[in-house]
XYZ file of C-alpha atoms in Angstrom:
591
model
C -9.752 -29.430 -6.607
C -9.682 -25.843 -5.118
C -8.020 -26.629 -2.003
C -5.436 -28.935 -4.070
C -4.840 -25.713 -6.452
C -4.318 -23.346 -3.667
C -1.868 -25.896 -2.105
C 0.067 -26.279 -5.605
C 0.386 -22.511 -6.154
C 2.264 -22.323 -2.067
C -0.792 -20.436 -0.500
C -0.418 -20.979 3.646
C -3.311 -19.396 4.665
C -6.784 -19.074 3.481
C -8.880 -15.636 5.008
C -12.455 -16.111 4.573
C -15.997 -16.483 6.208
C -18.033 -19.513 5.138
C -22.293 -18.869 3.955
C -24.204 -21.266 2.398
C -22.749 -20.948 -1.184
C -19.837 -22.080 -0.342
C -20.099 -24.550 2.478
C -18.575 -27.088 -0.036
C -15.472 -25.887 -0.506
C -14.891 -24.695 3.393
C -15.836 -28.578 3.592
C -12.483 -28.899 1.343
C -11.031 -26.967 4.033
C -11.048 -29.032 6.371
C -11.104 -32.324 4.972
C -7.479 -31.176 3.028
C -6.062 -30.027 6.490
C -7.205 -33.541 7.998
C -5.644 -35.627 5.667
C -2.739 -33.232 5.458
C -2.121 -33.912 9.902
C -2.857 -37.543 9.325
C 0.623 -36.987 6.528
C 2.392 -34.744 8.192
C 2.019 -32.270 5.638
C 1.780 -28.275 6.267
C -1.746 -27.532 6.824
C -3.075 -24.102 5.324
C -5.435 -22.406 8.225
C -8.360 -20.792 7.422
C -8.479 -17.422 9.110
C -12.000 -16.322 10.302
C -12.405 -12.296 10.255
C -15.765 -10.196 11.301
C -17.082 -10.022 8.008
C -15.678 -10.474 4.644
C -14.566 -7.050 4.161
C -11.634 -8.061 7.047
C -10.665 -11.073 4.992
C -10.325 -9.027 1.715
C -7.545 -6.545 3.465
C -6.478 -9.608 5.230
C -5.866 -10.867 2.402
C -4.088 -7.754 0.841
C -1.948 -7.345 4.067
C -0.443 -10.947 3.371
C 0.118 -9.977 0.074
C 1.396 -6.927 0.592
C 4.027 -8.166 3.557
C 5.043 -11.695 1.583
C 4.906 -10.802 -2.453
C 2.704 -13.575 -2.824
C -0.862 -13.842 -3.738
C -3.794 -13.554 -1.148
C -6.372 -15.679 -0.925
C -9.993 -14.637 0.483
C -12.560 -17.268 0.451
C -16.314 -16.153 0.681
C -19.924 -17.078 0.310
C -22.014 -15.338 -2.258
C -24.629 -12.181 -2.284
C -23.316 -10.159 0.871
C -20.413 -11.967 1.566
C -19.233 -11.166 -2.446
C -20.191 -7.807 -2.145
C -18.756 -7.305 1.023
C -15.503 -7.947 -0.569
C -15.918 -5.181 -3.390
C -13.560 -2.161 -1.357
C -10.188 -4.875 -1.437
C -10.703 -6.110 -4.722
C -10.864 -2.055 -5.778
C -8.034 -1.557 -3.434
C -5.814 -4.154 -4.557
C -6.405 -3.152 -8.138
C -5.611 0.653 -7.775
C -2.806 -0.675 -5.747
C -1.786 -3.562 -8.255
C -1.672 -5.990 -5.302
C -2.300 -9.795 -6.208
C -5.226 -11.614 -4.254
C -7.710 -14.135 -5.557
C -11.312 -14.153 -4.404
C -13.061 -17.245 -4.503
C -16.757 -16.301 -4.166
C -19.966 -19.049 -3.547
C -22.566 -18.599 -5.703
C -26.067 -19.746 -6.257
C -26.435 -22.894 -8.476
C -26.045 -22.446 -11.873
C -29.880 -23.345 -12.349
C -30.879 -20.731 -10.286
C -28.451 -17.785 -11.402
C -30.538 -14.579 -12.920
C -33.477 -15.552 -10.554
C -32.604 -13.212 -7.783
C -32.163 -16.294 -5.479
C -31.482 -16.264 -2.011
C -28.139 -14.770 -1.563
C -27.546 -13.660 -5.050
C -25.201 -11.067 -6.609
C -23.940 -10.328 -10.017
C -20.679 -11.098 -8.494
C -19.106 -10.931 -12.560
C -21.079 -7.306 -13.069
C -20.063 -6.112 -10.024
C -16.459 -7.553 -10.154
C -15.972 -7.027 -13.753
C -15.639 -3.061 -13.057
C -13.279 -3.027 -10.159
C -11.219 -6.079 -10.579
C -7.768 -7.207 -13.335
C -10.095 -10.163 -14.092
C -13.699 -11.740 -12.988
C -14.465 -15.747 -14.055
C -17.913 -17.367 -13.472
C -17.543 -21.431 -13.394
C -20.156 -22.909 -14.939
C -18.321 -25.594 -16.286
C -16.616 -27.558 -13.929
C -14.437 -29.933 -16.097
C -12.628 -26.193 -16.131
C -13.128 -25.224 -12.085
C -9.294 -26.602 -11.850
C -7.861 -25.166 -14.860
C -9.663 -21.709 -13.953
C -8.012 -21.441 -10.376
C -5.089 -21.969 -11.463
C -4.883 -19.635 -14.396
C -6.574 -16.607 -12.044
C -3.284 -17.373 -9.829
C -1.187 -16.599 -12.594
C -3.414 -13.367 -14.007
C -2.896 -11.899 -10.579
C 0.723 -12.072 -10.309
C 1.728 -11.289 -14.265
C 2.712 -8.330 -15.253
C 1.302 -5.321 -13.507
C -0.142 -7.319 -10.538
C -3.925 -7.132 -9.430
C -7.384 -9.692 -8.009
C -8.625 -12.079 -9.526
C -12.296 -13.528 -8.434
C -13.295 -16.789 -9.031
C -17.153 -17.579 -9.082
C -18.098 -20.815 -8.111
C -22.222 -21.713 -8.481
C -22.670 -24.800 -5.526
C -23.269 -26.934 -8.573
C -19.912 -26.912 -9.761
C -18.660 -27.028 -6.392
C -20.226 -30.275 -5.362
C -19.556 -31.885 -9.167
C -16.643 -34.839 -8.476
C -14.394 -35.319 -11.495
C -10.828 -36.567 -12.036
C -8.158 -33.900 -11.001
C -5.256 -33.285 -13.244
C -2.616 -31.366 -11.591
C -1.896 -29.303 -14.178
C -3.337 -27.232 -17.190
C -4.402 -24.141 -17.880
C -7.282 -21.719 -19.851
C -6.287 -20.097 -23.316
C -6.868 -17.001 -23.028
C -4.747 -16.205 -26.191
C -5.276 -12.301 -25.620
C -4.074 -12.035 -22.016
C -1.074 -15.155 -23.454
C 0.200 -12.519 -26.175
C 0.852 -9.631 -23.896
C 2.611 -11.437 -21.444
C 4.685 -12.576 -24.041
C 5.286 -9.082 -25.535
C 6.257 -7.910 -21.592
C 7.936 -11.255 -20.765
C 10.104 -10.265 -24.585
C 10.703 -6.719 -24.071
C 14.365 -6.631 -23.035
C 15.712 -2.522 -22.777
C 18.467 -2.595 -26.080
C 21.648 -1.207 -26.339
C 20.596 1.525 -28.432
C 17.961 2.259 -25.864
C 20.217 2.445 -23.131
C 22.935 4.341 -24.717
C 19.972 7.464 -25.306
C 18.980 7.334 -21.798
C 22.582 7.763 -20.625
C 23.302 10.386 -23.337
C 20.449 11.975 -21.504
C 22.275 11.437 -18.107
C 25.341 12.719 -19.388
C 23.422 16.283 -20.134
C 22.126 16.045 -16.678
C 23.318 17.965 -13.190
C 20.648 17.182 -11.400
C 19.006 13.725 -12.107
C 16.134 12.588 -9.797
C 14.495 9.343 -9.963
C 11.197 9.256 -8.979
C 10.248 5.930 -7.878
C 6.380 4.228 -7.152
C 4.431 1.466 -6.019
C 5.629 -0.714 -9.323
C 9.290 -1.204 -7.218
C 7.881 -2.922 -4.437
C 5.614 -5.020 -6.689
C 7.910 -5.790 -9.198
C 10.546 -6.775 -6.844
C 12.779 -4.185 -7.775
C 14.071 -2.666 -4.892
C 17.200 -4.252 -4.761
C 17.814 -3.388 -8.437
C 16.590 0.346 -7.887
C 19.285 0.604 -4.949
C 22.340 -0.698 -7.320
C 21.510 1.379 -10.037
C 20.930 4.543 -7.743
C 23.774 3.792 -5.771
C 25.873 2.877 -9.335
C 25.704 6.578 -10.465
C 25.018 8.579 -7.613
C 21.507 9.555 -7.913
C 19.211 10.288 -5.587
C 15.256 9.144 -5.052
C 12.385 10.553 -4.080
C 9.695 8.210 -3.541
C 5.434 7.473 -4.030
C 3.481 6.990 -0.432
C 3.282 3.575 -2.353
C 6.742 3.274 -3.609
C 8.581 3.357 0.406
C 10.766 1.168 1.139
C 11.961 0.992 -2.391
C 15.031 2.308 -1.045
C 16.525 2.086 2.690
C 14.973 5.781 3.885
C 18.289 6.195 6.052
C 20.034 5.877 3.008
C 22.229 9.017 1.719
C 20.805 9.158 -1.566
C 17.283 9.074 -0.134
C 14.837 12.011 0.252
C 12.453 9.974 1.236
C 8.300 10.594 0.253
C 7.603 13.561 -2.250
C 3.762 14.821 -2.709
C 0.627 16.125 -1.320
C 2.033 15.530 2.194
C 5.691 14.896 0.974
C 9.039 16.343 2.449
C 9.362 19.900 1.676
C 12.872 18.835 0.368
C 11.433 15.820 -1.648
C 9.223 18.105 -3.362
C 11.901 21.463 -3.773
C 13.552 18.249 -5.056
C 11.371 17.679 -7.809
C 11.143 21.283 -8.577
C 14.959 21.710 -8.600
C 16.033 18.226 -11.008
C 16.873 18.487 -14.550
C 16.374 15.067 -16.019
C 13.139 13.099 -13.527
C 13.809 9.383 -14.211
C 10.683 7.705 -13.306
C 10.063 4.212 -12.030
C 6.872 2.437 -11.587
C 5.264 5.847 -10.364
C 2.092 7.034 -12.644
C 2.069 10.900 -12.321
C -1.129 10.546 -10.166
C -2.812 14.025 -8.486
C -1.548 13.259 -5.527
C 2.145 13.826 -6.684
C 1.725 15.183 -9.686
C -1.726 17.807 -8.238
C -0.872 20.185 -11.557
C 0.679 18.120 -14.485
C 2.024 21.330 -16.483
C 4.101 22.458 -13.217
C 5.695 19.181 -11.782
C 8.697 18.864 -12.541
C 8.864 22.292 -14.102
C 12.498 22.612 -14.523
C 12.589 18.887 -15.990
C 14.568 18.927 -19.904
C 13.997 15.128 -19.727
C 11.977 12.723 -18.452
C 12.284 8.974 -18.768
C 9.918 6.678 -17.675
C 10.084 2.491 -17.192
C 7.017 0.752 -16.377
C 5.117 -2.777 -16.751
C 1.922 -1.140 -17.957
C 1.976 0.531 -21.335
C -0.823 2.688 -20.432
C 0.532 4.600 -17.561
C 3.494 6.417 -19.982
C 2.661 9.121 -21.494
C -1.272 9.052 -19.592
C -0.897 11.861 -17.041
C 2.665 13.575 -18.272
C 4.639 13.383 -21.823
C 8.278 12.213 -21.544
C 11.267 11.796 -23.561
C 12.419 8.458 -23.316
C 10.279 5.682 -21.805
C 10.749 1.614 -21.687
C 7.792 -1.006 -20.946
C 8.810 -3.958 -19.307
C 9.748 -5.792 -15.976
C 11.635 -2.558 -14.083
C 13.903 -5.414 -12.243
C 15.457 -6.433 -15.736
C 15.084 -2.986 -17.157
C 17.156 -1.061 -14.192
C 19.706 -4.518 -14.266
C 20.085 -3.663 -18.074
C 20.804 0.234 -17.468
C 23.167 -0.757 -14.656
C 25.125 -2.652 -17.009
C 25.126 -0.583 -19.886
C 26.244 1.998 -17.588
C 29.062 -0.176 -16.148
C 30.102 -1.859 -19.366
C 30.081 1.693 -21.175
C 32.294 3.344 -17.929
C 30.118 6.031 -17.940
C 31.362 8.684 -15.145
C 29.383 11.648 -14.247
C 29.689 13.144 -11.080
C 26.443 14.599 -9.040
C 28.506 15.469 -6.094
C 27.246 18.666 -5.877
C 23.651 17.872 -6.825
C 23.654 15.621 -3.400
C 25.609 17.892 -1.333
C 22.705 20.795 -2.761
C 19.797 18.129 -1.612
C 21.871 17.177 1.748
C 21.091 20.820 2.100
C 17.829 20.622 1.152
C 17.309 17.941 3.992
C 18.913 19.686 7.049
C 16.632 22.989 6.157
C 13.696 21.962 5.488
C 13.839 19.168 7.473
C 10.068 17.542 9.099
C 9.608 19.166 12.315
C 6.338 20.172 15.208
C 6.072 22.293 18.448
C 8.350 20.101 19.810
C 7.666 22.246 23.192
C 4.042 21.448 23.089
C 2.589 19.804 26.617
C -0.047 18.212 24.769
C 1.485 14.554 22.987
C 2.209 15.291 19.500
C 1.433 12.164 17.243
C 4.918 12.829 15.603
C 6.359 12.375 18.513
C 4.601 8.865 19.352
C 6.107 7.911 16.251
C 9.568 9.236 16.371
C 9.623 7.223 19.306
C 7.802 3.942 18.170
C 10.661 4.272 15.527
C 13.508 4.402 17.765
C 12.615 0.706 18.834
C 11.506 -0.550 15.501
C 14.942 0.940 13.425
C 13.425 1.031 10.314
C 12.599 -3.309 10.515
C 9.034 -3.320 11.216
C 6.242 -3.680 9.321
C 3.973 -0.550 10.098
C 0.135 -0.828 8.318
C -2.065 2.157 8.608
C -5.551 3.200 8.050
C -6.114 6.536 5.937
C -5.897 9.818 7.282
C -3.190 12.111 8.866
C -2.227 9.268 11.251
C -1.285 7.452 8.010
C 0.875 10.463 6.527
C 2.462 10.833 10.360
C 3.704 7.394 9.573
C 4.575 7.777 5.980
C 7.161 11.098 7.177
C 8.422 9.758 10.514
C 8.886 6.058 10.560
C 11.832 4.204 8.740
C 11.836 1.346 6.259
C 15.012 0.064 5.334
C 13.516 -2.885 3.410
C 10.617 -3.367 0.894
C 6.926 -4.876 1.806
C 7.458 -3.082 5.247
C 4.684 -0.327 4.593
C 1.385 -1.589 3.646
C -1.058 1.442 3.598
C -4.038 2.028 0.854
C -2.933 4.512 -1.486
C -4.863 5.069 -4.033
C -7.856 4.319 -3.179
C -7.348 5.483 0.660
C -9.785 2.948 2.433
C -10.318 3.416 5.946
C -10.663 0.064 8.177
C -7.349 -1.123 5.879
C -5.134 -1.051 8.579
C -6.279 -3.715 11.483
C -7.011 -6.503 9.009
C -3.991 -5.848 6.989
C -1.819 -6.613 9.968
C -3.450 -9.500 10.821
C -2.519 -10.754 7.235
C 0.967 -9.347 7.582
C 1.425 -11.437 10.698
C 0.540 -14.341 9.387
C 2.622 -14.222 6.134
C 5.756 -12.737 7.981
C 4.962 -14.564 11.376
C 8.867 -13.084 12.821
C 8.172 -9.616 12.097
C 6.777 -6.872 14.466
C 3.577 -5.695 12.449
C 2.196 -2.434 14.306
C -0.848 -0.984 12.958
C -0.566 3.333 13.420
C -4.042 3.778 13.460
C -6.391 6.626 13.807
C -9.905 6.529 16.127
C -11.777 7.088 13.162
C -10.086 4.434 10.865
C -9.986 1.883 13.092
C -14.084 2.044 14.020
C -14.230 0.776 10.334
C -13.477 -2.537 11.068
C -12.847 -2.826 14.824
C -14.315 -6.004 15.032
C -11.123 -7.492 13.754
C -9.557 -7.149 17.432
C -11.350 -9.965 18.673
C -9.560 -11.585 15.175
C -5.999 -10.830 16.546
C -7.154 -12.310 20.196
C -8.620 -15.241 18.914
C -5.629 -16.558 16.946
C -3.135 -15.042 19.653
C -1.295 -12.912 17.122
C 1.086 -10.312 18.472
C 0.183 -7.165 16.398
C 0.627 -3.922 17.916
C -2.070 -1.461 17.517
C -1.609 1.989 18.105
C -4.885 4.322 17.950
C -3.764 8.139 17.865
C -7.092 9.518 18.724
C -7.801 13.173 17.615
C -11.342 12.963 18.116
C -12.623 12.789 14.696
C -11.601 12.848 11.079
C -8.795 14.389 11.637
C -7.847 14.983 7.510
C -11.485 16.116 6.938
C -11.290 18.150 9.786
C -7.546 19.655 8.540
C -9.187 20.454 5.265
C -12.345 21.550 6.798
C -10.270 24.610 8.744
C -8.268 25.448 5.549
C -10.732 25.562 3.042
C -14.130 25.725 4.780
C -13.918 28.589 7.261
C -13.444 25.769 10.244
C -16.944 24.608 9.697
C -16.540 20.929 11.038
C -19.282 19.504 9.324
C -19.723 15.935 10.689
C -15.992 14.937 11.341
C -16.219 15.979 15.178
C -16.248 13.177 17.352
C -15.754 14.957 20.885
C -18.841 14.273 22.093
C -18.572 10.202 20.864
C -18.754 7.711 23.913
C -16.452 5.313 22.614
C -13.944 3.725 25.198
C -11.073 2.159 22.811
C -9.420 0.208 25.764
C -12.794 -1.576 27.174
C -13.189 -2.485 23.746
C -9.832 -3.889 23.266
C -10.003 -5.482 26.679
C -13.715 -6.946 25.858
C -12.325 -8.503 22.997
C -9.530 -10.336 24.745
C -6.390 -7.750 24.939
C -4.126 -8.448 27.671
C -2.100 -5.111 27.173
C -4.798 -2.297 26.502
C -3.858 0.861 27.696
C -4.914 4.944 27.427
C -1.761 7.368 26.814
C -2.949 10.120 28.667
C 0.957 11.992 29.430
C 3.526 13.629 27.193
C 5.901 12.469 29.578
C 4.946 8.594 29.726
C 5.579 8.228 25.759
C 8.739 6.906 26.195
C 8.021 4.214 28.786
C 4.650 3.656 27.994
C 5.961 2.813 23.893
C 8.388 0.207 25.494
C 6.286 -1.572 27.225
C 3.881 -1.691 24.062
C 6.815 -3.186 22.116
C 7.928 -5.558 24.637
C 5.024 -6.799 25.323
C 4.913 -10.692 23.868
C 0.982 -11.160 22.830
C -1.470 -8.642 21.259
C -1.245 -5.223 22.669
C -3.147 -2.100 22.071
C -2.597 1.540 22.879
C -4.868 4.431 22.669
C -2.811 7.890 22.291
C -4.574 11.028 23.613
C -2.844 13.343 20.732
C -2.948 17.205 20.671
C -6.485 17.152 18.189
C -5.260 20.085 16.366
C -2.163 18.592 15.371
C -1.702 18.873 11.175
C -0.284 17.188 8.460
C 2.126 19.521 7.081
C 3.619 19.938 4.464
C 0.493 20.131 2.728
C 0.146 20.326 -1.083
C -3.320 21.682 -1.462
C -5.158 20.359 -4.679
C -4.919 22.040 -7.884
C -1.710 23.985 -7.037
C 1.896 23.415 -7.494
C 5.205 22.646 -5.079
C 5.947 26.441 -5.005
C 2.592 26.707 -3.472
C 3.155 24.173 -0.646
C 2.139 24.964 2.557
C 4.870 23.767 5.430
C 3.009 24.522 8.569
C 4.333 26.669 11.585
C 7.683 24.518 12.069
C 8.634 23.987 8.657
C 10.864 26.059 6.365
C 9.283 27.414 3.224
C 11.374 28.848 0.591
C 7.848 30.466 -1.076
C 5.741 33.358 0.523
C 2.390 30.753 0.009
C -1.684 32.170 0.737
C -3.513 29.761 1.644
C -6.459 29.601 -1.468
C -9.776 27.383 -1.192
C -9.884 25.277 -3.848
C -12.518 25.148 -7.023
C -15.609 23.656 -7.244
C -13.914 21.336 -9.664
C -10.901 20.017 -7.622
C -10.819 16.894 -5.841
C -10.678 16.606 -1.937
């Protein structure tokens, strides 16, 4: 019944690591791809990581790269828990993936049985939605319904927990049906309802109209709404331009002329003078979070309006108070203000305000010692982006190897940049090109690691080896926790405090080679980057490059916490239009 469910809702691969729990269903496994050979029917493989932690981001990578949901399929106890970081991710994300968890029999639940978790305590807190089976005339109706919680609305995982009981029970499957859940059924019909009026529309562009400079300010709810292509009509329809979340690239083409690419913490100087600079901030799927928004009362400062459109009713009006706001699917939403705007002939032209932001660009563009003999990671990826052009899918882990990425690479399409954003998981990156690859099996995936990151879950190279999947990984090794250690010279009098890793023995490239790499090689040079980043491209299985970068290289701009875009620091090679000291945060602001 699970495996038949899964196949219904168009899953094509499974990522999981069998226990005890739930050796019945990985029996479904394989007894559904069997009979599916002997009919010549697509099989769905079952992708084995290290430990269930890999199959959660797995999981999230396909996701993340394909708009569909994620499956992970684990046993219970450790393997559950295990699988507690994605579901958090993929819920402070909004990124759909359903966990099927084993559990103890029904019987024995509450006993503390062997290999027993409160998976539905411990889920309950960190997930959109947790179900325990313990009926199992409803184990079909169940799967299928957590399919549809985790792609509705503001997407998020689901976990299903299945005692061994109800897994072994044999019943009469139905093919269709579905649980009540008349709560959950009335707000999706409010969001599925709400359609953005004319009278609605007709304020926000008598609000435009007032405007000179309009900005919109566009998030992580583009790219999982599917609204990219409507964000770029309606930007392109009336000239404005966009600044986007670290979650919301690739909502529009970054070489585009109305882009100004990533604004925040570790945004463009001239995404965030930007922001300062706009009159009316239209935002889209973007929540005000402290990482863009570090001092509520001062972004945006110069702001008369603000309109916000979003899926989730609780995000307006949470972090910021605006003027206009609309809840509902941003696709519809921005097709509705495009047409309005059309079928109204509203002109208004923000020449100058792009012309003042081309500006904006060229001055204060990103820049680095660009005479430096020591190999800048910037460079490494200025140059991994000349090949890729803006069409590869680049994961990260977290760290300043995954804000290099963010400012220097390219993404002209969305579901090309899968990094954890909010809740900035180390370890994400290697798994979540593995799932990447196997959801978009014709793209280049490259995973822009850093050495720290990618000890989190290096076992997953032996993953990529094992199923013979091309991803590139790409290790820019500073010695240590390179943010930590960033923050720990700014604000802590250069006290490294357990984010050195100089004296570490690890050798990246016998462990990639150990684990089956054909292509594993140490980028030791400044002047091999160019050749050395070709052949890493070119090469046709898995590859995997370790970059000797210059350890003191920074992340700048820099944003520090609790302080405002006039307070920005730009580093040594960046423009700043402020006279900024550098102050230590307070006791009470977050890292």
């Amino acid at each position: 019944m699970i495996m038949q469910v899964l196949a219904d809702e168009g899953v094509t691969a499974i990522f999981g690591y069998s226990g005890g729990a739930i050796l019945p269903t990985y029996d479904a496994v394989f007894l559904y791809n069997e009979q599916a050979a002997a009919a010549s029917l697509p099989q769905i493989p079952l992708i084995v990581p290290a430990n269930e932690q890999g199959a959660g981001f797995m999981a999230a990578g396909y996701a993340r790269a394909s708009g569909r949901v994620g499956v992970c399929l684990v046993t219970s106890g450790p393997g559950a828990t295990n699988t507690v970081t994605p579901v958090r991710d993929c819920m402070a994300d909004s990124v759909p993936i359903v966990v099927i968890s084993g559990q103890v029999s029904t019987a024995a639940i509450g006993t503390d049985a062997f290999q027993e978790a409160p998976v539905p305590t411990m889920m309950g807190a960190v997930a959109k939605h947790i179900f325990l089976v313990t009926d199992p005339t409803k184990l079909e109706r169940t799967v299928r319904t957590a399919f549809e919680i985790a792609r509705s609305g503001r997407p998020g995982p689901v976990v299903v927990d299945v005692p061994k009981d109800v897994q072994n029970w044999e019943g009469v499957f139905r093919g269709e049906g579905l649980l009540t859940i008349p709560g959950f059924r009335r707000r999706q019909q409010e969001l599925e309802q709400s359609v953005l009026e004319a009278p609605a529309a007709g304020h926000f562009f008598a609000m435009l109209a007032e405007s000179a400079r309009p900005l919109i300010y566009a998030g992580g709810g583009v790219i999982n709404g599917n609204a990219a292509e409507a964000l770029t009509e309606f930007a392109a329809a009336f000239g404005i331009p966009v600044v986007t979340t670290l979650m919301g690239i690739g909502s529009l083409d970054t070489t585009h002329a109305l882009s100004m690419r990533m604004l925040g913490m570790h945004g463009a100087a001239f995404a965030n003078y930007a922001v300062d600079d706009c009159d009316f901030l239209i935002a889209v799927g973007a929540r005000f979070d402290d990482r863009v928004a570090s001092v509520p009362a001062k972004f945006a400062k110069n702001a008369r309006r603000i309109a916000h459109l979003d899926v989730d009713r609780a995000e307006v009006n949470k972090v910021k108070r605006v003027h206009w706001s609309h809840i509902g699917q941003v696709r519809e939403a921005l097709r509705a203000l495009s047409a309005y705007g059309r079928q109204s002939g509203f002109r208004r032209d923000f020449a100058p305000w792009v012309a003042e932001l081309a500006e904006l660009k060229r001055v204060y563009a990103m820049n680095y010692d660009r005479a430096s003999p020591l190999i800048q990671p910037y460079y490494v990826i200025e140059e991994i982006n000349r090949h890729t052009r803006g069409a590869a899918i680049i994961t990260t882990g977290v760290g300043q190897h995954q804000m290099w990425a963010a400012q220097y690479c390219d993404f002209t399409l969305p579901r090309l940049w899968l990094t954890s954003g909010s809740m900035g998981t180390m370890g994400f990156g290697l798994p979540a090109a593995i799932g990447a690859q196997i959801a978009q099996p014709q793209r280049l995936v490259i995973d822009i690691d850093g050495d720290s990151s990618i000890r989190m879950n290096i076992g997953e190279l032996e993953t990529v080896t094992t199923y013979d999947l091309p991803v590139k990984v790409v290790v820019l090794n500073n010695f240590g926790d390179g943010m930590v250690k960033q923050w720990q010279k700014l604000f802590f009098k250069g006290r490294l405090s357990a984010s050195d890793r100089s004296l570490h023995k690890k050798d990246f490239v016998k462990a990639a080679q150990a684990d089956g790499f054909r292509y594993a090689v140490r980028l030791e040079h400044k002047a091999d980057v160019p050749r050395v980043i070709a052949e890493l491209l070119a090469f046709k299985g898995p590859a995997f490059l370790e970059v000797m970068i210059d350890p003191d290289a920074g992340v700048y701009p820099m944003v520090g916490p609790g302080h405002g875009y006039d307070e920005m620091i730009t580093g040594d090679f960046i423009p700043s239009r402020h006279k900024v000291d550098i102050k230590t945060p307070g006791p009470s602001e977050m890292f």
